[in-house]
XYZ file of C-alpha atoms in Angstrom:
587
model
C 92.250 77.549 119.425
C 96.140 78.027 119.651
C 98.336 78.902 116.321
C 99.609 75.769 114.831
C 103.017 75.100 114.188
C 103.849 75.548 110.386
C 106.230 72.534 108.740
C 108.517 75.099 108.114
C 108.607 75.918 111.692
C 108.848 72.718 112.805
C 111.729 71.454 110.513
C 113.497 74.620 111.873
C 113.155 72.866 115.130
C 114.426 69.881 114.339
C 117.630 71.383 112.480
C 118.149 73.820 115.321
C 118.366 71.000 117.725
C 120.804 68.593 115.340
C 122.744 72.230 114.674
C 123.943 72.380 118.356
C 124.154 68.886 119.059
C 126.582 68.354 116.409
C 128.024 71.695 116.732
C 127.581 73.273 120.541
C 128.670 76.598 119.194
C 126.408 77.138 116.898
C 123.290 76.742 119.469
C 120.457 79.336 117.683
C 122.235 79.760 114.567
C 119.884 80.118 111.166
C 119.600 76.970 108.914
C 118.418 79.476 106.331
C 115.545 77.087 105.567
C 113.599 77.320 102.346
C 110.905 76.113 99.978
C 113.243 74.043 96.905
C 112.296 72.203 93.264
C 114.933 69.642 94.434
C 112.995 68.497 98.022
C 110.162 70.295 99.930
C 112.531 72.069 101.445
C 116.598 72.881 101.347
C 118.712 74.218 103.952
C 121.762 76.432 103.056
C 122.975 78.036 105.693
C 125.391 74.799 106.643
C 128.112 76.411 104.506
C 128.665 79.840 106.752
C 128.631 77.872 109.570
C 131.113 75.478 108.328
C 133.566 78.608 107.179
C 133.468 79.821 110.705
C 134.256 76.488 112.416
C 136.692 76.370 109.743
C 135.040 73.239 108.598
C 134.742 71.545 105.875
C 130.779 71.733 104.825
C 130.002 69.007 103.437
C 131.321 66.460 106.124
C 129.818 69.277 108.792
C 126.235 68.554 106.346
C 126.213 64.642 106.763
C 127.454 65.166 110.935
C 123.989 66.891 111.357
C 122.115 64.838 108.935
C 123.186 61.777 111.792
C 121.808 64.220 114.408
C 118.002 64.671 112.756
C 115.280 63.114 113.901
C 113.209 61.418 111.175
C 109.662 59.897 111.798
C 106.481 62.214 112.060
C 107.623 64.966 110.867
C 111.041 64.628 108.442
C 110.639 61.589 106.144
C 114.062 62.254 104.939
C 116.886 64.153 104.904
C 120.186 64.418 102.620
C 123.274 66.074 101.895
C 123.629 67.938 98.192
C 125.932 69.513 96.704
C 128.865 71.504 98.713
C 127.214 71.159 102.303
C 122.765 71.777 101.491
C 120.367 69.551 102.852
C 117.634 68.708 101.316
C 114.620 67.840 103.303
C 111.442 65.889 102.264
C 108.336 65.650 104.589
C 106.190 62.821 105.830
C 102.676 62.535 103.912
C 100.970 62.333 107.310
C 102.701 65.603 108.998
C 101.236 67.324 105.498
C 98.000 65.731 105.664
C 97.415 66.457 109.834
C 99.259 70.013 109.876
C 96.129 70.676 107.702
C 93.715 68.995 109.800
C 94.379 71.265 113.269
C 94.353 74.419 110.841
C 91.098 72.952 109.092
C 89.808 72.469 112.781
C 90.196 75.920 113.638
C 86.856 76.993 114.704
C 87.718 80.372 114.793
C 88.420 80.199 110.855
C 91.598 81.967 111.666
C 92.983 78.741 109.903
C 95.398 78.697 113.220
C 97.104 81.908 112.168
C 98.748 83.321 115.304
C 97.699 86.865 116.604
C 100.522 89.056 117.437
C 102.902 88.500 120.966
C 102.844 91.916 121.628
C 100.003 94.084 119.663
C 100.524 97.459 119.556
C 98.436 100.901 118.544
C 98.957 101.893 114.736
C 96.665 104.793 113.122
C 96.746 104.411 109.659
C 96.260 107.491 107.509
C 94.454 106.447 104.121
C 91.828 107.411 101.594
C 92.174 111.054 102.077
C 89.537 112.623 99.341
C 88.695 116.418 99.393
C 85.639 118.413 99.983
C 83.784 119.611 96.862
C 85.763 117.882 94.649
C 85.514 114.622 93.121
C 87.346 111.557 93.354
C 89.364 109.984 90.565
C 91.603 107.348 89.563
C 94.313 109.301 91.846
C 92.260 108.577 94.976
C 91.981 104.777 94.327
C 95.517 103.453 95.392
C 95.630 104.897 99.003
C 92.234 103.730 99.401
C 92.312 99.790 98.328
C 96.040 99.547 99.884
C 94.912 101.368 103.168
C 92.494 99.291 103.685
C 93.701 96.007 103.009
C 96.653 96.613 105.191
C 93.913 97.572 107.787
C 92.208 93.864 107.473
C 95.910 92.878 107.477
C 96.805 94.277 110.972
C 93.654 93.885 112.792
C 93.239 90.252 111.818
C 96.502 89.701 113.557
C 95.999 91.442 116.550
C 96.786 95.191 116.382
C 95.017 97.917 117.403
C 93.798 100.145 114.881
C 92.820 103.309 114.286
C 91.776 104.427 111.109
C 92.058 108.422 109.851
C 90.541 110.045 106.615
C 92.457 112.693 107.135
C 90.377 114.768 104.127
C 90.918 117.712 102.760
C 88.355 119.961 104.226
C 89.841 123.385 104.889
C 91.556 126.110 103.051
C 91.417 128.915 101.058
C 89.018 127.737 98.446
C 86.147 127.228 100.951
C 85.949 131.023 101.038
C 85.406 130.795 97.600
C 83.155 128.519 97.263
C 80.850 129.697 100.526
C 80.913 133.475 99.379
C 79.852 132.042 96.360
C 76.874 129.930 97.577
C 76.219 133.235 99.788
C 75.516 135.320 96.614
C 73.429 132.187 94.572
C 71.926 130.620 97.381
C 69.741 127.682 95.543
C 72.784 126.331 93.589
C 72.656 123.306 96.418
C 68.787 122.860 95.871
C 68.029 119.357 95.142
C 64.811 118.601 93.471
C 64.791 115.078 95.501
C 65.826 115.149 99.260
C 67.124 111.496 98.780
C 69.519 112.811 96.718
C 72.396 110.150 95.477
C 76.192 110.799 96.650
C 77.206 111.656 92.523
C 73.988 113.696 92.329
C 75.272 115.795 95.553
C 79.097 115.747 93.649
C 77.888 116.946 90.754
C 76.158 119.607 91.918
C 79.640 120.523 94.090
C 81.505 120.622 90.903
C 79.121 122.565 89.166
C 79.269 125.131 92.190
C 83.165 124.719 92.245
C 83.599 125.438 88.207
C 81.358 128.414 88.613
C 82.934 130.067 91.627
C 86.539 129.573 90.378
C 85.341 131.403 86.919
C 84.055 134.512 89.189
C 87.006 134.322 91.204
C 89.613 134.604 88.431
C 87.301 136.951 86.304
C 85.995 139.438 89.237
C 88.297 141.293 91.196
C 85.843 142.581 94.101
C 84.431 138.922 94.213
C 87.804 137.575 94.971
C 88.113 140.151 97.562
C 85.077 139.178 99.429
C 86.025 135.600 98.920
C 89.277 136.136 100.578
C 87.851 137.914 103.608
C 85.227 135.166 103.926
C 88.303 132.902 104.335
C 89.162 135.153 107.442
C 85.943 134.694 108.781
C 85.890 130.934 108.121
C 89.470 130.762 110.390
C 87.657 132.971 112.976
C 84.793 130.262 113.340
C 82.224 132.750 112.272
C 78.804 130.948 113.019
C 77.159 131.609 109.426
C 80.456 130.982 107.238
C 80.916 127.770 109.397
C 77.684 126.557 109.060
C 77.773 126.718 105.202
C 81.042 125.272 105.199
C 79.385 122.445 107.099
C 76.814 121.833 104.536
C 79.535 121.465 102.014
C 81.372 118.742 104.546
C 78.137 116.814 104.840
C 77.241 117.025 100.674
C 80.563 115.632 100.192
C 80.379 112.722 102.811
C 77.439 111.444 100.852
C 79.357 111.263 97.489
C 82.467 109.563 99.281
C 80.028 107.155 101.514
C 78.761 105.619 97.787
C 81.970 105.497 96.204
C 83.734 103.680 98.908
C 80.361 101.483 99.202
C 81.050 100.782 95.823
C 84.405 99.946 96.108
C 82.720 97.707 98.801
C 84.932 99.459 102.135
C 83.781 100.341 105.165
C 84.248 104.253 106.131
C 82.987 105.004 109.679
C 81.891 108.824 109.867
C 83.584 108.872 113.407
C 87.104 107.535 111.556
C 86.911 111.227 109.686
C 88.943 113.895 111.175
C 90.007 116.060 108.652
C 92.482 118.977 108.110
C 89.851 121.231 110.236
C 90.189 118.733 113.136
C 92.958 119.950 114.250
C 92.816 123.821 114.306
C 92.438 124.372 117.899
C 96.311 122.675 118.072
C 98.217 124.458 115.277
C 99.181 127.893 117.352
C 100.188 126.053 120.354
C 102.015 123.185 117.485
C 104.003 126.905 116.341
C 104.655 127.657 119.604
C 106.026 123.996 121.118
C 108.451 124.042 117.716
C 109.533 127.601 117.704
C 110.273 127.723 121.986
C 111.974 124.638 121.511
C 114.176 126.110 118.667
C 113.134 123.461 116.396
C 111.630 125.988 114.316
C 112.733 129.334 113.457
C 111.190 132.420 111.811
C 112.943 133.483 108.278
C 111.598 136.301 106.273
C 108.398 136.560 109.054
C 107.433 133.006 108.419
C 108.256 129.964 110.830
C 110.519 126.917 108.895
C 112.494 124.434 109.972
C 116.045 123.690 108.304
C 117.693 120.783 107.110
C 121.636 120.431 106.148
C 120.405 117.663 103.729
C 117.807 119.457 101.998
C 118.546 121.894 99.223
C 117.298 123.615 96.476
C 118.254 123.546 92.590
C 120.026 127.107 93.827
C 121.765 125.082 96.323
C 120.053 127.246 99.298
C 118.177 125.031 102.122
C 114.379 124.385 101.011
C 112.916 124.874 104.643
C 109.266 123.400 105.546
C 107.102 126.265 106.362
C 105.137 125.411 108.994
C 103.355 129.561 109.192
C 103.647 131.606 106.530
C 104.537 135.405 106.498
C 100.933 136.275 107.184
C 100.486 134.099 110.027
C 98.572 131.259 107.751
C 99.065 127.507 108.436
C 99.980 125.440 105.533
C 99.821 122.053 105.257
C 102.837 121.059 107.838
C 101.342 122.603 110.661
C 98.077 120.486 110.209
C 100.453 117.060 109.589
C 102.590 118.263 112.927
C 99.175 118.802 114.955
C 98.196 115.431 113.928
C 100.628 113.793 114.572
C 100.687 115.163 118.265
C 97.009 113.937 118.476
C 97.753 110.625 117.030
C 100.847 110.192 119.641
C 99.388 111.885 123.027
C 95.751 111.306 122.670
C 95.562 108.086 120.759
C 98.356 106.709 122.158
C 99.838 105.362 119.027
C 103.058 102.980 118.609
C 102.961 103.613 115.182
C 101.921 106.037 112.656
C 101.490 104.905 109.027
C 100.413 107.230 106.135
C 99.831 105.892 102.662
C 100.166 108.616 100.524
C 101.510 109.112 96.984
C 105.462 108.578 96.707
C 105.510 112.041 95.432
C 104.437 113.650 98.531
C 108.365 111.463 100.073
C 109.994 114.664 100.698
C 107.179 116.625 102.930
C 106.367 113.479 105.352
C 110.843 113.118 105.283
C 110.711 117.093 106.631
C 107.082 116.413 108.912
C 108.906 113.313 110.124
C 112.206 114.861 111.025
C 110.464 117.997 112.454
C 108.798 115.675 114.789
C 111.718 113.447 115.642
C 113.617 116.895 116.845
C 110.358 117.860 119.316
C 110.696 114.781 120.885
C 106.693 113.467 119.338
C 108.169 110.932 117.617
C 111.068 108.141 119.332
C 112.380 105.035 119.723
C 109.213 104.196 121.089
C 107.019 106.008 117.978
C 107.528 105.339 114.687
C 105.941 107.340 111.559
C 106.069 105.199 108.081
C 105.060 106.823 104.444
C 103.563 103.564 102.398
C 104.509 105.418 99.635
C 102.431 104.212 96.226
C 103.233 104.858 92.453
C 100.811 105.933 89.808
C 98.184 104.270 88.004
C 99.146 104.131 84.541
C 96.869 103.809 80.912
C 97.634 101.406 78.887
C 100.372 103.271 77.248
C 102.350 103.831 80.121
C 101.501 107.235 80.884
C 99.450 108.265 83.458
C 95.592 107.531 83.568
C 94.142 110.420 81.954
C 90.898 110.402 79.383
C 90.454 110.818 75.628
C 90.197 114.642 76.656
C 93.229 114.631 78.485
C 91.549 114.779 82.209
C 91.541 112.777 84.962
C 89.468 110.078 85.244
C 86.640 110.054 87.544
C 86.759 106.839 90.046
C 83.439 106.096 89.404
C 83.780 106.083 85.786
C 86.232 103.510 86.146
C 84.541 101.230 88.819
C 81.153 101.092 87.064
C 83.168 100.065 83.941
C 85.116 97.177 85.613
C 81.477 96.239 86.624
C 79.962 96.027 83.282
C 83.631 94.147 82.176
C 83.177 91.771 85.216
C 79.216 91.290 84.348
C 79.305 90.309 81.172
C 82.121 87.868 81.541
C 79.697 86.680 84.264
C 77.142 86.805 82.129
C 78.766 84.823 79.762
C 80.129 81.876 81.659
C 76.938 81.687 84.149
C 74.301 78.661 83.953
C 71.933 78.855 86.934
C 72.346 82.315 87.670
C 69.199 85.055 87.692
C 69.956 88.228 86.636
C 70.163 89.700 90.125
C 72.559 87.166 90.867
C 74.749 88.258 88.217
C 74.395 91.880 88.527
C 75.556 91.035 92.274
C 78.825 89.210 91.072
C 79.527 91.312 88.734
C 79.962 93.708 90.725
C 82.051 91.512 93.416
C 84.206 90.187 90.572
C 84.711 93.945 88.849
C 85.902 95.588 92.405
C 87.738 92.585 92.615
C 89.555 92.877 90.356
C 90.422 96.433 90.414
C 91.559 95.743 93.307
C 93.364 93.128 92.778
C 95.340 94.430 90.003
C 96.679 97.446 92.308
C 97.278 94.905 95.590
C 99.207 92.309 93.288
C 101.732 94.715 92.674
C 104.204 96.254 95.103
C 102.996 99.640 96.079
C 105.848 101.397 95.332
C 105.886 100.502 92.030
C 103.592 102.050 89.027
C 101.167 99.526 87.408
C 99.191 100.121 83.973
C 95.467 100.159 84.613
C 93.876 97.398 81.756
C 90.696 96.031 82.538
C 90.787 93.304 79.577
C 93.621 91.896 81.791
C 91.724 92.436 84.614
C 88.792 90.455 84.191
C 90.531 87.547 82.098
C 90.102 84.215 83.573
C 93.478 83.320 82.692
C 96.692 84.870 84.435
C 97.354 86.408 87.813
C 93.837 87.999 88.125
C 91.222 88.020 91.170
C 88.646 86.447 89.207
C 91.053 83.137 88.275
C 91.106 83.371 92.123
C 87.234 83.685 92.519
C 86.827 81.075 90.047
C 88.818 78.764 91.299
C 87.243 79.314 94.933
C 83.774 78.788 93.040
C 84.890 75.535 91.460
C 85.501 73.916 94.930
C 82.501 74.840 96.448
C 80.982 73.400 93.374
C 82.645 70.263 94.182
C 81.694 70.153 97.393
C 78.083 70.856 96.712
C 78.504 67.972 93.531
C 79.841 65.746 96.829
C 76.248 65.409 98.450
C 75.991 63.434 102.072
C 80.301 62.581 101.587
C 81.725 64.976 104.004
C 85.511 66.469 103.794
C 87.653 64.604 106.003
C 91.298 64.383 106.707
C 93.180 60.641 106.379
C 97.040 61.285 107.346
C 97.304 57.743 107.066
C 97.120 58.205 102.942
C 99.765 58.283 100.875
C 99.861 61.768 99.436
C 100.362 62.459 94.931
C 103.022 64.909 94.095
C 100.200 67.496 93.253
C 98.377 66.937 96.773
C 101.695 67.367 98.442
C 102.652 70.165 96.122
C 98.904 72.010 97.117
C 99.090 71.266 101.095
C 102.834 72.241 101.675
C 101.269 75.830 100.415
C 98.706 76.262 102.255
C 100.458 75.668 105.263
C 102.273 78.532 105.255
C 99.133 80.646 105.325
C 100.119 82.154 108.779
C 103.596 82.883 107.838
C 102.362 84.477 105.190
C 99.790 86.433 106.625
C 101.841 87.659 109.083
C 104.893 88.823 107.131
C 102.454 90.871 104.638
C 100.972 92.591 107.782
C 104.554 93.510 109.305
C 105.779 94.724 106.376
C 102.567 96.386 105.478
C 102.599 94.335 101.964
C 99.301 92.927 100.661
C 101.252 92.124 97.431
C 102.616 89.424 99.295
C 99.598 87.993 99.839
C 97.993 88.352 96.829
C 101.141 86.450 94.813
C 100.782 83.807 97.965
C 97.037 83.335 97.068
C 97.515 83.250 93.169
C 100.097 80.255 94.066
C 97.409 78.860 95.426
C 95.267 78.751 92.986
C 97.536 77.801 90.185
C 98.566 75.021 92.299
C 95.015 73.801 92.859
C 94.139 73.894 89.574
C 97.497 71.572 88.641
C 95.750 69.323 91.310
C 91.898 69.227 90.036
C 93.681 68.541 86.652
C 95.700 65.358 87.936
C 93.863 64.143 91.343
C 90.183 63.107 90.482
C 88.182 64.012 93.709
C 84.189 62.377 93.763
C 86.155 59.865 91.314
C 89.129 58.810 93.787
C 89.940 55.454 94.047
C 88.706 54.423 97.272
C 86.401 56.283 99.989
C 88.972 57.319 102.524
C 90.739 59.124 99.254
C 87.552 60.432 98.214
C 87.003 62.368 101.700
C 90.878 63.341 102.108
C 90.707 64.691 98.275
C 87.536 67.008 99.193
C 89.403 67.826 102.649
C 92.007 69.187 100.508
C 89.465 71.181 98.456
C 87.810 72.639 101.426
C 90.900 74.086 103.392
C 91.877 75.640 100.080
C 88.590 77.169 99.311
C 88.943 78.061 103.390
C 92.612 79.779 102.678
C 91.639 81.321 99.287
C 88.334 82.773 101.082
C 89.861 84.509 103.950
C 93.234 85.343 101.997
C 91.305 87.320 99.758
C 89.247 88.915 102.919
C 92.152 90.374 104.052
C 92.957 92.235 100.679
C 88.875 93.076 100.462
C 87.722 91.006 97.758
C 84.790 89.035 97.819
C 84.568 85.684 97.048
C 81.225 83.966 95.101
C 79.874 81.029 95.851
C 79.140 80.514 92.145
C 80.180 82.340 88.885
């Protein structure tokens, strides 16, 4: 099915075309058209377009007020103050704009894909071998992959990359280690569970690191062991695999339980790109984009300087002919650009990492990898905060695990469950409490503008009352209640019906689903969404409080009033899709 024309879009129309009636030269100028208390919407952009026709705006207003066409579409339009117009829809363009996105078999809800689609690998949840994940982990990988839903539903091409720590100078460590105790990675079971192959990691980890900083001729076999891992030495890489694979099984349950889909195939670590960082050296050191300083290979920047006021260069070899972590960002980037063909690289990654992917970026710009034609974004995120406004640590003063946390927002989420169910088994509720607990964890870090820091409370987060996922989910399962309470009377739409100011109120929201959609995806901002969807809600809930539905006065009302329900439970459902929440069918 085509996209359907939002009202908004279509008022724009019809004030474009009065615009350049009334004034030629102003043919494709903005009516700066928005949502208003004082109409359903108010254009304001009358007044600079008056100043430059030296005009003055208020007669300009009531010139193109003669000029729109009312009927279908504009019920009415008036002049306000100093030169707005305030514009008030017709009940039946509400009422039948909602019927072509309601018959949207696709249940795109007529949401547009993309004119021109491009490719965009997106760099997210980026965990690291042998170690295990905590509440530091959690931001890049609920963001990443909402804004994944986000760009695919409208028609990019994406490719996703786990770009996971996997290499490094602790994996000699650990596998000279493991050489000299080789049944610390026995597992009594073989279907051993992903924390069960974590924990034993750790244990291996905490161990090794205690010889290493307590045994001198331990760490220098470890450090020659990192030689022979960089070498490709068939034993040391072997082991090193079986480290890899034990840690995929620990991040394949925790990213099942934060209910996302990692593909194995969509995993190309740091170690994936080894075979490109000599010839990476040599492109940006022949090109005189790099230079070597003090026997290591940097790259300078006027803007960039140290407390000591010297240049801070980034080192992409060191001294002793190492690779650090620019020459694996530089290589990827060259793989992302000339193999995968990308329009666009995006990296979430923590705001504090701003000033390496600034120098990566740059570097790249000046080898020509990265144009007009490429662009490389940082969605930069802020920390998850405790209660107090500190970051998320324990009692103990440690990081908390991500487990921990989820399986604690499930045990919240199930016993407020719990609590309000009345036909559910216990399955049933161990099922949505688990939906409603990863809901709203991750709800609580999409609702708020990545950039920005938010304070990690799960009381808030599993209230029923505020701007939560589960007043979202709740309201969601109160329609389809509804609609199962309806029986044989099917949803249908009657533009013909007058509309109440709630109805009105509900359906001029929910048609602006697409717009909405697709500004969150181009500016990679699910927080957009998510404070689109809670309007939703909230104004749904105004109009089950004030518009009876199986009670309506007459049938035609009855069927328009659970048409209304349905393409909000329809908007509410695949809103919260796209920021990877589930919604219930009952709570």
């Amino acid at each position: 099915m085509a996209s359907v024309t939002s009202l908004s879009d279509n008022v724009q129309q019809h004030l474009a075309s009065a615009l350049s009636a009334t004034l030629p030269e102003a043919a494709g100028a903005d009516p700066l058209l928005r949502r208003s208390d004082r109409a359903d919407f108010q254009a304001n952009g009358i007044l600079a377009l008056a100043k430059k026709a030296k005009a003055n705006p208020r007669e300009l207003a009531t010139q193109i007020v003669s000029q729109v066409v009312t009927g279908d579409v504009i019920k009415d339009v008036e002049v306000s103050g100093p030169g707005f117009l305030n514009i008030t829809i017709a009940d039946k363009a509400i009422t039948g704009n909602l019927a072509a996105r309601y018959a949207d078999e696709t249940g795109r809800l007529g949401v547009p894909y993309a004119e021109q689609p491009g490719t965009t690998v997106i760099d997210y949840a980026q965990p690291n071998v042998a170690k295990e994940m905590h509440v530091g982990h959690l931001r890049s990988a609920v963001i990443g992959d909402s804004v994944v839903q986000l760009l695919e539903f409208t028609g990019e091409n994406v490719v996703r990359r786990h770009h996971i720590g996997d290499w490094g100078t602790q994996f000699g460590m650990l596998i000279q280690y493991l050489d000299e105790h080789p049944h610390e990675l026995d597992h009594k079971d073989a279907r051993v569970t992903g924390e069960e192959a974590m924990s034993n990691l750790d244990r291996l980890y905490k161990a090794a690191r205690k010889k290493f900083d307590s045994d001198e001729e331990f760490k220098t076999r470890a450090r020659r062991r990192v030689v022979d891992l960089q070498a490709g030495d068939e034993h040391t890489l072997a082991v090193w695999q079986r480290f890899v694979d034990e840690s995929k099984i620990y991040f394949f349950s925790v990213f099942e339980k934060l209910d996302m889909e990692i593909r194995d195939a969509d995993i190309v670590g740091e170690s994936g790109y080894n075979d490109m960082l000599a010839e990476t050296c040599r492109l940006l050191e022949e090109s005189g984009v790099a230079v070597r300083s003090e026997g290591a290979l940097c790259v300078f920047f006027d803007d960039i300087k140290g407390p000591d006021g010297n240049p801070v260069p980034l080192i992409v070899q060191k001294s002793d002919g190492g690779y650090g972590y620019a020459a694996t960002d530089l290589s990827a980037i060259r793989d992302r650009v000339f193999n995968l063909k990308a329009n666009t690289l995006l990296y979430v990654v923590d705001a504090r990492q701003a000033l390496h992917f600034r120098m990566v970026f740059e570097t790249a710009r000046r080898a020509g990898w990265l144009n007009d034609d490429v662009t490389a974004v940082q969605l930069a995120f802020g920390t998850v905060l405790g209660k107090d406004g500190k970051p998320f640590k324990t009692r103990e003063g440690e990081t908390v695990r991500l487990v921990d946390l989820l399986d604690e927002a499930i045990d919240r989420a199930s016993a407020v469950v719990r609590e309000k169910a009345q036909d559910l088994s216990e399955e049933e509720i161990a099922e949505r409490g688990a939906q409603v607990g990863i809901g709203a964890v991750k709800y609580a870090d999409l609702s708020t503008s990545a950039n920005r820091d938010y304070k990690f409370d799960l009381d808030q987060m599993v209230s029923l009352n505020g701007d939560t996922s589960v007043y979202l989910q709740y309201a969601y399962a109160r329609i389809q209640s509804i609609l199962r309470k309806a029986g044989e009377v099917s949803p249908a739409a009657h533009p013909e019906l007058a509309l109440a100011d709630a109805e009105r109120a509900l359906g001029l929201h929910l048609d602006s689903f697409a717009e909405t959609v697709r500004e969150a995806a181009t500016e990679y901002a699910p927080h957009k969404l998510a404070a689109y969807l809670y309007q939703v809600a909230s104004l749904y809930t105004s109009f089950y409080d004030k518009c009876p539905v199986l009670r309506a006065e007459t049938p035609a009302q009855v069927e328009n009033r659970l048409f209304l329900c349905d393409v909000t439970a329809r908007t509410l459902h695949q809103g919260m899709a796209l920021l990877g929440i589930r919604t219930p069918e009952k709570l």
